[in-house]
Short mmCIF file of C-alpha atoms in Angstrom, two decimals:
data_model
loop_
_atom_site.label_atom_id
_atom_site.label_comp_id
_atom_site.label_asym_id
_atom_site.label_seq_id
_atom_site.Cartn_x
_atom_site.Cartn_y
_atom_site.Cartn_z
CA MET A 1 86.70 120.04 59.69
CA LYS A 2 88.76 119.63 62.70
CA GLU A 3 88.63 116.13 64.22
CA PRO A 4 88.04 116.00 68.05
CA ALA A 5 90.90 115.28 70.03
CA VAL A 6 90.99 111.52 71.23
CA ARG A 7 91.85 111.02 74.85
CA SER A 8 94.60 108.57 74.99
CA ARG A 9 94.17 105.53 77.32
CA PRO A 10 97.23 104.01 79.00
CA ARG A 11 97.98 100.44 78.30
CA VAL A 12 96.13 98.28 80.91
CA LEU A 13 98.57 95.90 83.04
CA PRO A 14 97.48 92.34 82.43
CA PHE A 15 96.59 90.05 85.41
CA PHE A 16 99.78 88.16 84.73
CA ALA A 17 101.85 91.12 85.61
CA LEU A 18 101.36 89.57 88.95
CA LEU A 19 103.93 86.98 88.30
CA PRO A 20 106.88 89.61 87.75
CA PHE A 21 105.64 91.65 90.35
CA LEU A 22 106.13 88.92 92.91
CA ILE A 23 109.52 87.88 91.48
CA ILE A 24 110.79 91.05 91.97
CA ALA A 25 109.22 91.88 95.41
CA PHE A 26 110.26 88.58 96.87
CA GLY A 27 113.52 88.11 94.82
CA LEU A 28 114.89 91.68 95.97
CA ALA A 29 113.84 91.44 99.41
CA TRP A 30 114.82 87.76 100.13
CA SER A 31 118.00 88.11 98.40
CA LEU A 32 119.00 91.31 100.57
CA MET A 33 117.84 89.53 103.79
CA GLY A 34 119.52 86.22 102.63
CA LEU A 35 122.99 88.00 102.60
CA TYR A 36 122.52 88.09 106.33
CA LEU A 37 121.22 84.69 106.73
CA PHE A 38 123.60 82.69 104.54
CA ALA A 39 126.67 84.81 104.38
CA THR A 40 126.54 86.44 107.86
CA GLU A 41 130.01 87.22 108.53
CA TRP A 42 130.65 88.74 104.92
CA ALA A 43 127.56 90.91 105.01
CA VAL A 44 128.19 92.30 108.53
CA SER A 45 131.80 93.12 107.68
CA THR A 46 130.69 94.69 104.44
CA PHE A 47 127.67 96.55 105.27
CA GLY A 48 127.30 96.64 108.86
CA GLU A 49 125.02 95.00 111.28
CA ILE A 50 121.47 94.72 110.02
CA SER A 51 118.70 96.71 111.78
CA GLY A 52 115.17 98.09 111.01
CA SER A 53 116.86 101.31 109.86
CA HIS A 54 119.70 99.78 107.81
CA PRO A 55 119.62 101.00 104.10
CA LEU A 56 119.51 97.40 102.83
CA PHE A 57 116.54 96.49 105.25
CA VAL A 58 114.79 99.77 104.01
CA LEU A 59 115.58 98.67 100.30
CA ALA A 60 114.00 95.35 101.10
CA VAL A 61 111.00 96.97 102.50
CA TYR A 62 110.65 98.99 99.39
CA SER A 63 110.92 96.09 97.10
CA PRO A 64 107.06 95.81 96.33
CA ALA A 65 106.91 99.54 95.57
CA ILE A 66 109.97 99.25 93.20
CA ALA A 67 108.37 96.39 91.54
CA ALA A 68 105.16 98.12 90.97
CA ILE A 69 106.60 101.19 89.64
CA LEU A 70 108.83 99.25 87.13
CA LEU A 71 105.93 97.33 85.99
CA VAL A 72 103.61 100.26 85.48
CA CYS A 73 106.50 102.19 83.74
CA ALA A 74 106.99 99.07 81.42
CA TYR A 75 103.41 98.65 80.37
CA SER A 76 102.19 102.40 80.48
CA GLY A 77 105.37 104.62 80.50
CA ILE A 78 106.00 107.76 82.38
CA GLY A 79 102.46 109.01 81.73
CA GLY A 80 101.15 105.91 83.23
CA VAL A 81 103.40 106.18 86.25
CA ARG A 82 101.86 109.67 86.86
CA LEU A 83 98.39 108.43 86.69
CA TYR A 84 99.10 105.53 88.95
CA LEU A 85 100.60 107.82 91.49
CA SER A 86 97.55 110.14 91.37
CA ARG A 87 95.75 107.49 93.35
CA LEU A 88 98.15 109.04 96.33
CA LEU A 89 95.56 111.84 95.93
CA LEU A 90 92.44 109.95 96.69
CA TRP A 91 91.47 110.58 100.29
CA ARG A 92 87.73 110.44 100.24
CA THR A 93 85.99 107.58 102.19
CA SER A 94 83.28 107.10 104.69
CA VAL A 95 83.22 108.33 108.34
CA PHE A 96 83.20 104.65 109.37
CA TRP A 97 86.52 104.05 107.86
CA TRP A 98 88.08 107.49 109.21
CA LEU A 99 87.05 106.51 112.63
CA PHE A 100 88.38 102.97 112.38
CA LEU A 101 91.76 104.37 110.79
CA LEU A 102 92.28 107.05 113.49
CA PHE A 103 90.80 105.32 116.61
CA GLY A 104 89.96 101.67 115.79
CA ILE A 105 93.41 100.57 115.09
CA PRO A 106 95.01 102.08 118.14
CA ALA A 107 92.20 100.66 120.23
CA ILE A 108 93.03 97.16 118.91
CA TYR A 109 96.53 97.59 120.05
CA PHE A 110 95.67 98.80 123.32
CA ALA A 111 93.21 96.06 123.84
CA GLY A 112 95.88 93.35 122.99
CA ALA A 113 98.29 95.22 125.23
CA PHE A 114 95.81 95.18 128.22
CA VAL A 115 95.55 91.43 127.93
CA LYS A 116 99.26 91.15 127.62
CA GLY A 117 99.69 93.38 130.64
CA ASN A 118 101.68 96.27 129.29
CA ALA A 119 99.16 98.82 128.16
CA MET A 120 100.61 101.47 130.42
CA SER A 121 104.05 101.01 128.96
CA ALA A 122 102.99 102.42 125.37
CA PRO A 123 105.39 104.89 124.19
CA MET A 124 102.72 107.59 123.87
CA ILE A 125 102.27 107.28 127.60
CA ALA A 126 105.81 106.34 128.80
CA GLU A 127 107.80 108.60 126.51
CA PRO A 128 108.06 112.41 125.71
CA LEU A 129 106.34 113.16 122.36
CA ALA A 130 109.31 115.18 121.07
CA ALA A 131 111.57 112.24 121.64
CA MET A 132 109.32 110.01 119.37
CA LEU A 133 109.03 112.52 116.53
CA PRO A 134 112.03 111.24 114.79
CA VAL A 135 110.81 107.53 114.93
CA ILE A 136 107.33 108.60 113.80
CA GLY A 137 108.70 110.34 110.74
CA PHE A 138 110.92 107.38 109.80
CA MET A 139 107.97 105.03 110.27
CA MET A 140 105.82 107.07 108.07
CA ILE A 141 108.30 106.60 105.06
CA LEU A 142 109.17 102.83 105.68
CA GLY A 143 106.37 100.18 105.85
CA PRO A 144 103.52 102.39 104.12
CA VAL A 145 105.61 102.57 101.08
CA GLU A 146 104.93 98.90 100.69
CA GLU A 147 101.34 99.74 99.76
CA LEU A 148 102.40 101.05 96.33
CA GLY A 149 102.76 97.33 95.51
CA TRP A 150 100.41 95.40 97.63
CA ARG A 151 97.39 97.54 97.32
CA GLY A 152 98.56 99.66 94.52
CA LEU A 153 99.06 96.86 92.05
CA ALA A 154 98.52 93.41 93.47
CA LEU A 155 95.12 93.78 94.94
CA PRO A 156 93.42 95.44 91.75
CA LEU A 157 94.95 92.56 89.55
CA LEU A 158 93.64 89.98 92.03
CA GLN A 159 90.12 91.36 92.14
CA ARG A 160 89.86 90.82 88.39
CA LYS A 161 89.83 87.02 88.95
CA PHE A 162 88.55 86.84 92.26
CA ALA A 163 85.83 88.21 94.65
CA PRO A 164 87.35 90.85 97.03
CA VAL A 165 87.25 88.44 100.03
CA TRP A 166 89.35 85.90 98.24
CA ALA A 167 91.62 88.64 96.77
CA GLY A 168 92.21 89.97 100.22
CA LEU A 169 92.97 86.68 101.83
CA ILE A 170 95.33 85.46 99.07
CA LEU A 171 97.27 88.95 99.17
CA GLY A 172 97.20 88.64 103.13
CA LEU A 173 98.90 85.23 102.79
CA VAL A 174 101.46 86.24 100.36
CA TRP A 175 102.14 89.57 102.26
CA GLY A 176 102.72 87.57 105.46
CA ILE A 177 105.06 85.09 103.81
CA TRP A 178 107.02 87.85 102.11
CA HIS A 179 108.10 89.16 105.76
CA LEU A 180 109.51 85.63 106.57
CA PRO A 181 113.16 86.21 106.32
CA ALA A 182 113.11 89.06 108.77
CA PHE A 183 111.92 86.78 111.44
CA PHE A 184 115.18 85.04 111.48
CA LEU A 185 117.41 88.19 111.62
CA SER A 186 118.13 89.45 115.18
CA GLY A 187 118.39 92.99 114.27
CA THR A 188 114.86 93.40 112.74
CA PRO A 189 111.66 94.22 114.70
CA GLN A 190 110.09 90.96 113.55
CA SER A 191 112.87 88.77 115.34
CA ALA A 192 110.95 89.38 118.63
CA TRP A 193 107.67 88.05 117.22
CA GLY A 194 106.15 84.73 116.44
CA PHE A 195 105.46 84.17 112.65
CA THR A 196 102.25 82.10 113.03
CA PRO A 197 100.41 85.06 114.88
CA PHE A 198 101.75 87.47 112.56
CA LEU A 199 100.75 85.63 109.53
CA ILE A 200 97.34 85.23 110.74
CA GLY A 201 97.23 89.01 111.57
CA SER A 202 98.38 89.69 108.05
CA ILE A 203 95.36 87.94 106.60
CA ALA A 204 93.16 89.62 108.87
CA VAL A 205 94.41 93.04 108.21
CA SER A 206 94.20 92.46 104.52
CA LEU A 207 90.70 91.45 104.85
CA ILE A 208 90.07 94.66 106.54
CA LEU A 209 92.13 96.72 104.01
CA THR A 210 90.13 95.23 101.03
CA PRO A 211 86.74 96.96 101.68
CA LEU A 212 88.57 100.21 102.88
CA PHE A 213 90.54 100.26 99.56
CA ASN A 214 87.58 99.45 97.39
CA ARG A 215 85.14 102.15 99.29
CA SER A 216 87.87 104.74 98.55
CA GLY A 217 87.97 104.07 94.79
CA GLY A 218 91.46 102.56 95.06
CA SER A 219 93.16 104.93 97.26
CA ILE A 220 96.73 104.14 97.86
CA ALA A 221 97.03 106.96 100.32
CA LEU A 222 94.67 105.51 102.59
CA ALA A 223 96.19 102.12 102.43
CA MET A 224 99.42 103.86 103.50
CA LEU A 225 97.81 105.62 106.36
CA PHE A 226 96.45 102.26 107.61
CA HIS A 227 99.82 100.59 107.24
CA PHE A 228 101.36 103.51 109.27
CA GLN A 229 98.74 103.00 111.95
CA LEU A 230 99.95 99.28 112.12
CA ASN A 231 103.51 100.41 112.69
CA ASN A 232 102.92 103.54 114.61
CA PRO A 233 105.65 103.62 117.24
CA LEU A 234 103.18 105.43 119.69
CA TRP A 235 101.17 102.25 120.26
CA PRO A 236 102.02 99.43 122.79
CA ASP A 237 103.55 96.24 121.84
CA ALA A 238 100.57 93.85 121.72
CA GLN A 239 101.98 90.67 120.00
CA PRO A 240 100.40 88.11 119.84
CA TYR A 241 97.15 89.23 121.23
CA ASP A 242 96.46 91.97 118.83
CA THR A 243 96.17 89.26 116.17
CA PHE A 244 92.81 88.10 117.85
CA PHE A 245 91.28 91.44 117.94
CA PHE A 246 92.28 92.06 114.21
CA ALA A 247 90.87 88.74 113.29
CA ALA A 248 87.61 89.60 115.24
CA ALA A 249 87.40 92.98 113.47
CA ALA A 250 88.07 91.28 110.07
CA ALA A 251 85.19 88.95 110.64
CA VAL A 252 82.81 91.76 111.52
CA ILE A 253 83.75 94.04 108.75
CA VAL A 254 83.64 91.20 106.19
CA PHE A 255 80.16 90.29 107.33
CA LEU A 256 79.01 93.92 107.34
CA ASN A 257 80.36 94.16 103.79
CA ARG A 258 79.34 90.69 102.62
CA GLU A 259 77.43 91.64 99.60
CA ALA A 260 80.43 93.36 98.02
CA MET A 261 83.14 91.20 99.54
CA PHE A 262 81.71 87.93 98.02
CA ARG A 263 80.66 89.27 94.67
CA ARG A 264 83.29 88.96 91.82
CA GLY A 265 83.82 92.30 89.95
CA SER A 266 82.61 94.48 92.87
CA GLY A 267 86.19 95.73 93.64
CA VAL A 268 88.61 98.22 92.17
CA THR A 269 90.50 96.53 89.18
CA GLU A 270 92.47 99.43 87.77
CA VAL A 271 96.16 99.82 88.56
CA VAL A 272 96.53 102.86 86.14
CA PRO A 273 93.34 104.91 86.15
CA PRO A 274 91.98 106.29 82.72
CA ARG A 275 92.89 110.06 82.00
CA GLY A 276 90.10 112.35 83.25
CA GLU A 277 87.86 109.66 84.75
CA GLN A 278 86.76 109.44 88.38
CA ARG A 279 86.74 106.11 89.91
CA GLN A 280 83.48 105.32 91.63
CA PRO A 281 83.71 103.98 95.22
CA VAL A 282 82.41 100.74 96.18
CA HIS A 283 79.67 101.17 98.79
CA GLY A 284 79.29 98.87 101.61
CA ALA A 285 78.43 98.88 105.38
CA GLY A 286 79.19 102.15 107.25
CA ASP A 287 78.98 104.38 104.37
CA GLU A 288 76.31 106.56 105.44
#
């Protein structure tokens, strides 16, 4: 009698894969930016002035994604990478989260810009859309790619040991600190901002992203869309006031989802999903 086929399961990434992930993500990004901080003349003469679109800056931005893909491949092989990337096809979430993604984030930026007094200078108002399209396209493939690492690998691993609220807080702190070298380089977008408000904002945004990520069953695609909305060049510059609005939104969203956010084991913990199995979303406030 023919034996039934056994469905193979990819090797699970251990929690301690976080350590090499952070070593690669920080090591690559900080080494590249360190060239311009500590060997400025040589770096400029060799690679040119640093900017937000410089290839080395882009490579630094991609370092969390590079780290994640290398680790998934090391533990689960090419088949595991395919399963991991299948999380880019997860788009289902509640109406609440779609409204927040499409309208809530820009509303926060406009509220912060209104306080700052420059809401009407937003590129979506002051610039022709056709002129903004190349910038929009570039931003779609820059910062959002980070999410292959941060939410794609780091958050699920953290949620194995911590309740989602603490996992989100830890990841937000790490995420913010990872950006630190860019604040000391004059050609980068971060050079015009204050680091402390940015760090607080990173933690707040991470706390918002965590229930969205869990509600979607571990969608990397929605995390990338969220990240793009944070960097969308159509929105006005609202630093540092947008931080206060993101912090307020984070407090409300954590409160509304408090049952799941403070319960260990309630979040998505898979980096590489099992073959042929559907991930179950974590329900919370606003799911109806």
